[in-house]
PDB file of C-alpha atoms in Angstrom:
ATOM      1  CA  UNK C1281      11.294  -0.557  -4.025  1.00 75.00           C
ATOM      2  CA  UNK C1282      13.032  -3.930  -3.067  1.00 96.00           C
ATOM      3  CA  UNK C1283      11.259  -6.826  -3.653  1.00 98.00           C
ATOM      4  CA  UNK C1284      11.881 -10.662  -2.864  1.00 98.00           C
ATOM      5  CA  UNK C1285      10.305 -13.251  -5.744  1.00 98.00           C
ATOM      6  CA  UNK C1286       9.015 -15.791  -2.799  1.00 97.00           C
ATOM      7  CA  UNK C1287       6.468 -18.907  -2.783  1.00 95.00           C
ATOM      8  CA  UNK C1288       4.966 -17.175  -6.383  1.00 96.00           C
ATOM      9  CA  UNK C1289       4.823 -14.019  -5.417  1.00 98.00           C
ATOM     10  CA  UNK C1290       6.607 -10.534  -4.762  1.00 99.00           C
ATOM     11  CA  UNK C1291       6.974  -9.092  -0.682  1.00 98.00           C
ATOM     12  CA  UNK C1292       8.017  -6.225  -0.078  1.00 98.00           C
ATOM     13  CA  UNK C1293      10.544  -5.452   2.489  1.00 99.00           C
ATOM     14  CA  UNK C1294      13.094  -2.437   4.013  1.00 98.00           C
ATOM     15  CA  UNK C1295      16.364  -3.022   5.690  1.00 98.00           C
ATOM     16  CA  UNK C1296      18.287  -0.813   8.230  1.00 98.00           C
ATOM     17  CA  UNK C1297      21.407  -0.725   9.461  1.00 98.00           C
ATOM     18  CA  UNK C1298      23.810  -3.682  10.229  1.00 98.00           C
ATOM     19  CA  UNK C1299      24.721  -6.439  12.611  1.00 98.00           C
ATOM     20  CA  UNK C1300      22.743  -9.329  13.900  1.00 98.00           C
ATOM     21  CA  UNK C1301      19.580  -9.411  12.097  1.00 99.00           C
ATOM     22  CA  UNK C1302      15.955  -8.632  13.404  1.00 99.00           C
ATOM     23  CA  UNK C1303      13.173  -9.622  11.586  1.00 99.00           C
ATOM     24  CA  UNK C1304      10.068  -7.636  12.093  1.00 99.00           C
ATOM     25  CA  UNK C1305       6.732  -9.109  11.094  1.00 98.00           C
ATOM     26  CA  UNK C1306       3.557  -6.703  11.251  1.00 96.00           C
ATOM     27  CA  UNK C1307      -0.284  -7.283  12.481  1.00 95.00           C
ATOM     28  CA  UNK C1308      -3.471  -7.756  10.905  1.00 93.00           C
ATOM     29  CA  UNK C1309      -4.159  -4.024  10.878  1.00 90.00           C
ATOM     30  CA  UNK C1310      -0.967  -2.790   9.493  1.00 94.00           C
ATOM     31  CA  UNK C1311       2.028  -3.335   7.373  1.00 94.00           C
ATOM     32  CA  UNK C1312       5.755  -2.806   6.986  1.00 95.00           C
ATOM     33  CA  UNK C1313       5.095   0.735   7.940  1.00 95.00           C
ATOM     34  CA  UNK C1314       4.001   0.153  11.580  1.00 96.00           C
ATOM     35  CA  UNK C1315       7.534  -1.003  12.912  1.00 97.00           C
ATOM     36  CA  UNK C1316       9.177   2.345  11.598  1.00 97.00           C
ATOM     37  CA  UNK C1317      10.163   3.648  15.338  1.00 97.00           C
ATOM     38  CA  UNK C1318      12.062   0.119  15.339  1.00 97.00           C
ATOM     39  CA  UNK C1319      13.791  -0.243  12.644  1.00 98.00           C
ATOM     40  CA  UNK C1320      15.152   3.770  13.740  1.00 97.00           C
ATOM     41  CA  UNK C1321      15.728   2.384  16.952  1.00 98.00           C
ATOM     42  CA  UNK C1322      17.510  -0.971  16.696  1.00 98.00           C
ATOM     43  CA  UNK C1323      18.812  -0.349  13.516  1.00 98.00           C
ATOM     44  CA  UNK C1324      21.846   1.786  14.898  1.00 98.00           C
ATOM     45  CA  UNK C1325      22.749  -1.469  16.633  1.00 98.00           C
ATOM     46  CA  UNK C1326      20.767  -4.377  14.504  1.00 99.00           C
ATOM     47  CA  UNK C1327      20.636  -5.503  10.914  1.00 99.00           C
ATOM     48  CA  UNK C1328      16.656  -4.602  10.749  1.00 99.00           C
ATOM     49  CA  UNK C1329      14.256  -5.969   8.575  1.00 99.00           C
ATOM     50  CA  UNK C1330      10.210  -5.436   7.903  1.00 98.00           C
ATOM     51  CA  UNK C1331       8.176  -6.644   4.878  1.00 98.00           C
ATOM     52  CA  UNK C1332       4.550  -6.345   3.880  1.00 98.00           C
ATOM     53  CA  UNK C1333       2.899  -9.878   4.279  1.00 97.00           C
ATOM     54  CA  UNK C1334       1.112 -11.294   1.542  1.00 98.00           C
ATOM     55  CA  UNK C1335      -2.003  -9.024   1.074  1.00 97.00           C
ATOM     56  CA  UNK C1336      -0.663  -6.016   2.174  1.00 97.00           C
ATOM     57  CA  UNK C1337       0.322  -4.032  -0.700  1.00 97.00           C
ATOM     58  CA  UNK C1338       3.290  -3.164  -1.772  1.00 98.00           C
ATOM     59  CA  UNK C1339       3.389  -6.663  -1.457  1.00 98.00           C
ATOM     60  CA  UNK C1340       1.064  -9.178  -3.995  1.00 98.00           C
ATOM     61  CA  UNK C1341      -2.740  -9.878  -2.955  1.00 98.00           C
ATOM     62  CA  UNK C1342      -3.796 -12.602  -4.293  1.00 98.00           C
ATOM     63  CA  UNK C1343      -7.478 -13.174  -4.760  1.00 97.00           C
ATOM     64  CA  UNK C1344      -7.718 -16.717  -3.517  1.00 95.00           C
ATOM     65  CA  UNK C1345      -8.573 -17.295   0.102  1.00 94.00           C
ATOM     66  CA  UNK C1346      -6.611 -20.570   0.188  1.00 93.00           C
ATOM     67  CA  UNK C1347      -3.189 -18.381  -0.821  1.00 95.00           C
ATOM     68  CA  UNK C1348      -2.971 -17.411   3.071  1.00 95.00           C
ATOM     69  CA  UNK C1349      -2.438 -20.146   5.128  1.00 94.00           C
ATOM     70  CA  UNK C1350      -0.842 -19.777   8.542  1.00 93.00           C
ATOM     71  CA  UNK C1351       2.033 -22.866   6.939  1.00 96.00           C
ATOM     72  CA  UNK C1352       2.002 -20.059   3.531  1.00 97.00           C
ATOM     73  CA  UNK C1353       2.693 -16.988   6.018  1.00 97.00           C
ATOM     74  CA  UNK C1354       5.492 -18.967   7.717  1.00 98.00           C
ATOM     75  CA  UNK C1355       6.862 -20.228   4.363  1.00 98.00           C
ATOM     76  CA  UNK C1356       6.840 -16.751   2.916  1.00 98.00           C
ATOM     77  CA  UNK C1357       8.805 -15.712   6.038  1.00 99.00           C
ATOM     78  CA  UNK C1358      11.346 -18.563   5.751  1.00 99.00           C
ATOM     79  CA  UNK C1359      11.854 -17.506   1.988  1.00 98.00           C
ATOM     80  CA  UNK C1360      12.520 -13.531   2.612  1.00 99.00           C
ATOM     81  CA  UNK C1361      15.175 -14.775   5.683  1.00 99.00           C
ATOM     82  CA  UNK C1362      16.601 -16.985   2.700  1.00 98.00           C
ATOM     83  CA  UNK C1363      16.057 -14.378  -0.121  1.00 98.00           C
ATOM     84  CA  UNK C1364      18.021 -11.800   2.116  1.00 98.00           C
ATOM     85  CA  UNK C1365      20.660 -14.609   2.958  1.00 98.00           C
ATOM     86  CA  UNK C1366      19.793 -14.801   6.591  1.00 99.00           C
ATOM     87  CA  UNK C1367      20.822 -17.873   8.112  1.00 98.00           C
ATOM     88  CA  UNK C1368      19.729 -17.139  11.788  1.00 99.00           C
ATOM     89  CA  UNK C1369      17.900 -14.125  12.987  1.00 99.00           C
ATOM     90  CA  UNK C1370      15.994 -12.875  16.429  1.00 99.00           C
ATOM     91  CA  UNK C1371      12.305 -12.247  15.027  1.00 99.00           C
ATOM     92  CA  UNK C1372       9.847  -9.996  16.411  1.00 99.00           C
ATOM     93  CA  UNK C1373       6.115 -10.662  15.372  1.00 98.00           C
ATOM     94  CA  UNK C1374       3.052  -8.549  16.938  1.00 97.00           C
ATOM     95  CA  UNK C1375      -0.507 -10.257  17.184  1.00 95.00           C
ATOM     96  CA  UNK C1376      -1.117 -11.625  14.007  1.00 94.00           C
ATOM     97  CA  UNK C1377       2.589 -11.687  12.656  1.00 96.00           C
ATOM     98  CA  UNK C1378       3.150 -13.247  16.396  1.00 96.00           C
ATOM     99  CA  UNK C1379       1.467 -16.352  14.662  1.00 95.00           C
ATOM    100  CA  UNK C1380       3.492 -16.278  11.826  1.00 96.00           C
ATOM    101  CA  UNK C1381       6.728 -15.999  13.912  1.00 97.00           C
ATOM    102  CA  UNK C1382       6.248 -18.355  16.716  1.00 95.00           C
ATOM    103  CA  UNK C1383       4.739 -20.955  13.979  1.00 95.00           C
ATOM    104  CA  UNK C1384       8.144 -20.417  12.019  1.00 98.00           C
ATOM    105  CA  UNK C1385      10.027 -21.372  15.704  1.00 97.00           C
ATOM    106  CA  UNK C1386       8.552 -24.667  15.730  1.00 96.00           C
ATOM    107  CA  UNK C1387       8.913 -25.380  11.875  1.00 97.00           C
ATOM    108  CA  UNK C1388      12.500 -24.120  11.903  1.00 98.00           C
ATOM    109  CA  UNK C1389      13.834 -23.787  15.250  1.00 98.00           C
ATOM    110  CA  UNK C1390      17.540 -23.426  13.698  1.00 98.00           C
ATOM    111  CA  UNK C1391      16.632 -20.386  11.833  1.00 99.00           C
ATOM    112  CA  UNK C1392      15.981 -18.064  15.205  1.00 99.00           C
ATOM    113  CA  UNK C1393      18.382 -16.699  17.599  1.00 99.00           C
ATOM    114  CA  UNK C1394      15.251 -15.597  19.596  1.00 99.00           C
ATOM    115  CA  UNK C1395      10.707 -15.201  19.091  1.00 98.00           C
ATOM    116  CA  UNK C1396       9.331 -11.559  20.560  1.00 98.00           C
ATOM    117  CA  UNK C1397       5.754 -12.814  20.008  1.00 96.00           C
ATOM    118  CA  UNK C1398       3.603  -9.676  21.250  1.00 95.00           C
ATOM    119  CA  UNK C1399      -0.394  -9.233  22.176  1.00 91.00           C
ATOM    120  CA  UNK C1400      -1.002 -12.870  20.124  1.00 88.00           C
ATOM    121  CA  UNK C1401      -3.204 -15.323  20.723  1.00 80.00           C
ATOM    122  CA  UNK C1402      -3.206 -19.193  20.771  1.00 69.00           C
ATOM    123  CA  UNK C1403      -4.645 -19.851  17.655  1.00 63.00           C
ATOM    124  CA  UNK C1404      -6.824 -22.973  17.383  1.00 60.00           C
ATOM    125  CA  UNK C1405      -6.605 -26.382  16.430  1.00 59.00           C
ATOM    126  CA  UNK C1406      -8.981 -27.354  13.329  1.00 55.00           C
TER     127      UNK C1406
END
């Protein structure tokens, strides 16, 4: 099982196929496992890439509620592109991993081709 060592903990992840890379970045409800008919699809084409967000195992859990942040989702993110030595990738994020994707857009804007930000909602403003 591949693993990347990122902000103090392990995420897991799965690659297919080759090209351009596509970063895939699951809901609330699910895991790496949910973008499977992607990563056949666009992988014949795309370098494709899912991982398991922090709390969804194969990936760490940590116990303390402080560990996920919206800024610690988005860093974790940052550090798998980095781990995987993406420099620029088109990332695809669905309702709660469309948070964590459009947040990384603002934070690093150079890092994304293009944001797929699906069923996600505005988040709020504390």
């Amino acid at each position: 099982m591949p693993f990347a060592s990122v902000n103090g903990i392990e995420l897991y992840w799965e690659e297919a196929g080759s090209g351009l890379p596509v970063v895939f970045c699951h809901e609330f409800a699910a895991d790496y496992r949910g973008w499977e008919p992607q990563m056949r699809a666009f992988g014949r084409l795309y370098r494709c890439v899912t991982y398991s967000q922090r709390g969804f195992p194969p990936s760490s859990v940590p116990t303390e509620p402080e560990a996920y942040s919206q800024e610690t989702l988005v860093e974790d993110l940052r550090g798998l592109a980095e781990h995987l030595g993406i420099q620029r990738a088109h990332f695809v994020g669905f309702s709660m991993g469309g948070n964590v994707v459009l947040n990384l857009g603002l934070k690093y804007p150079s890092l994304c081709r293009s944001l797929t930000v699906v069923g996600t909602g505005a988040g709020t403003v504390a």
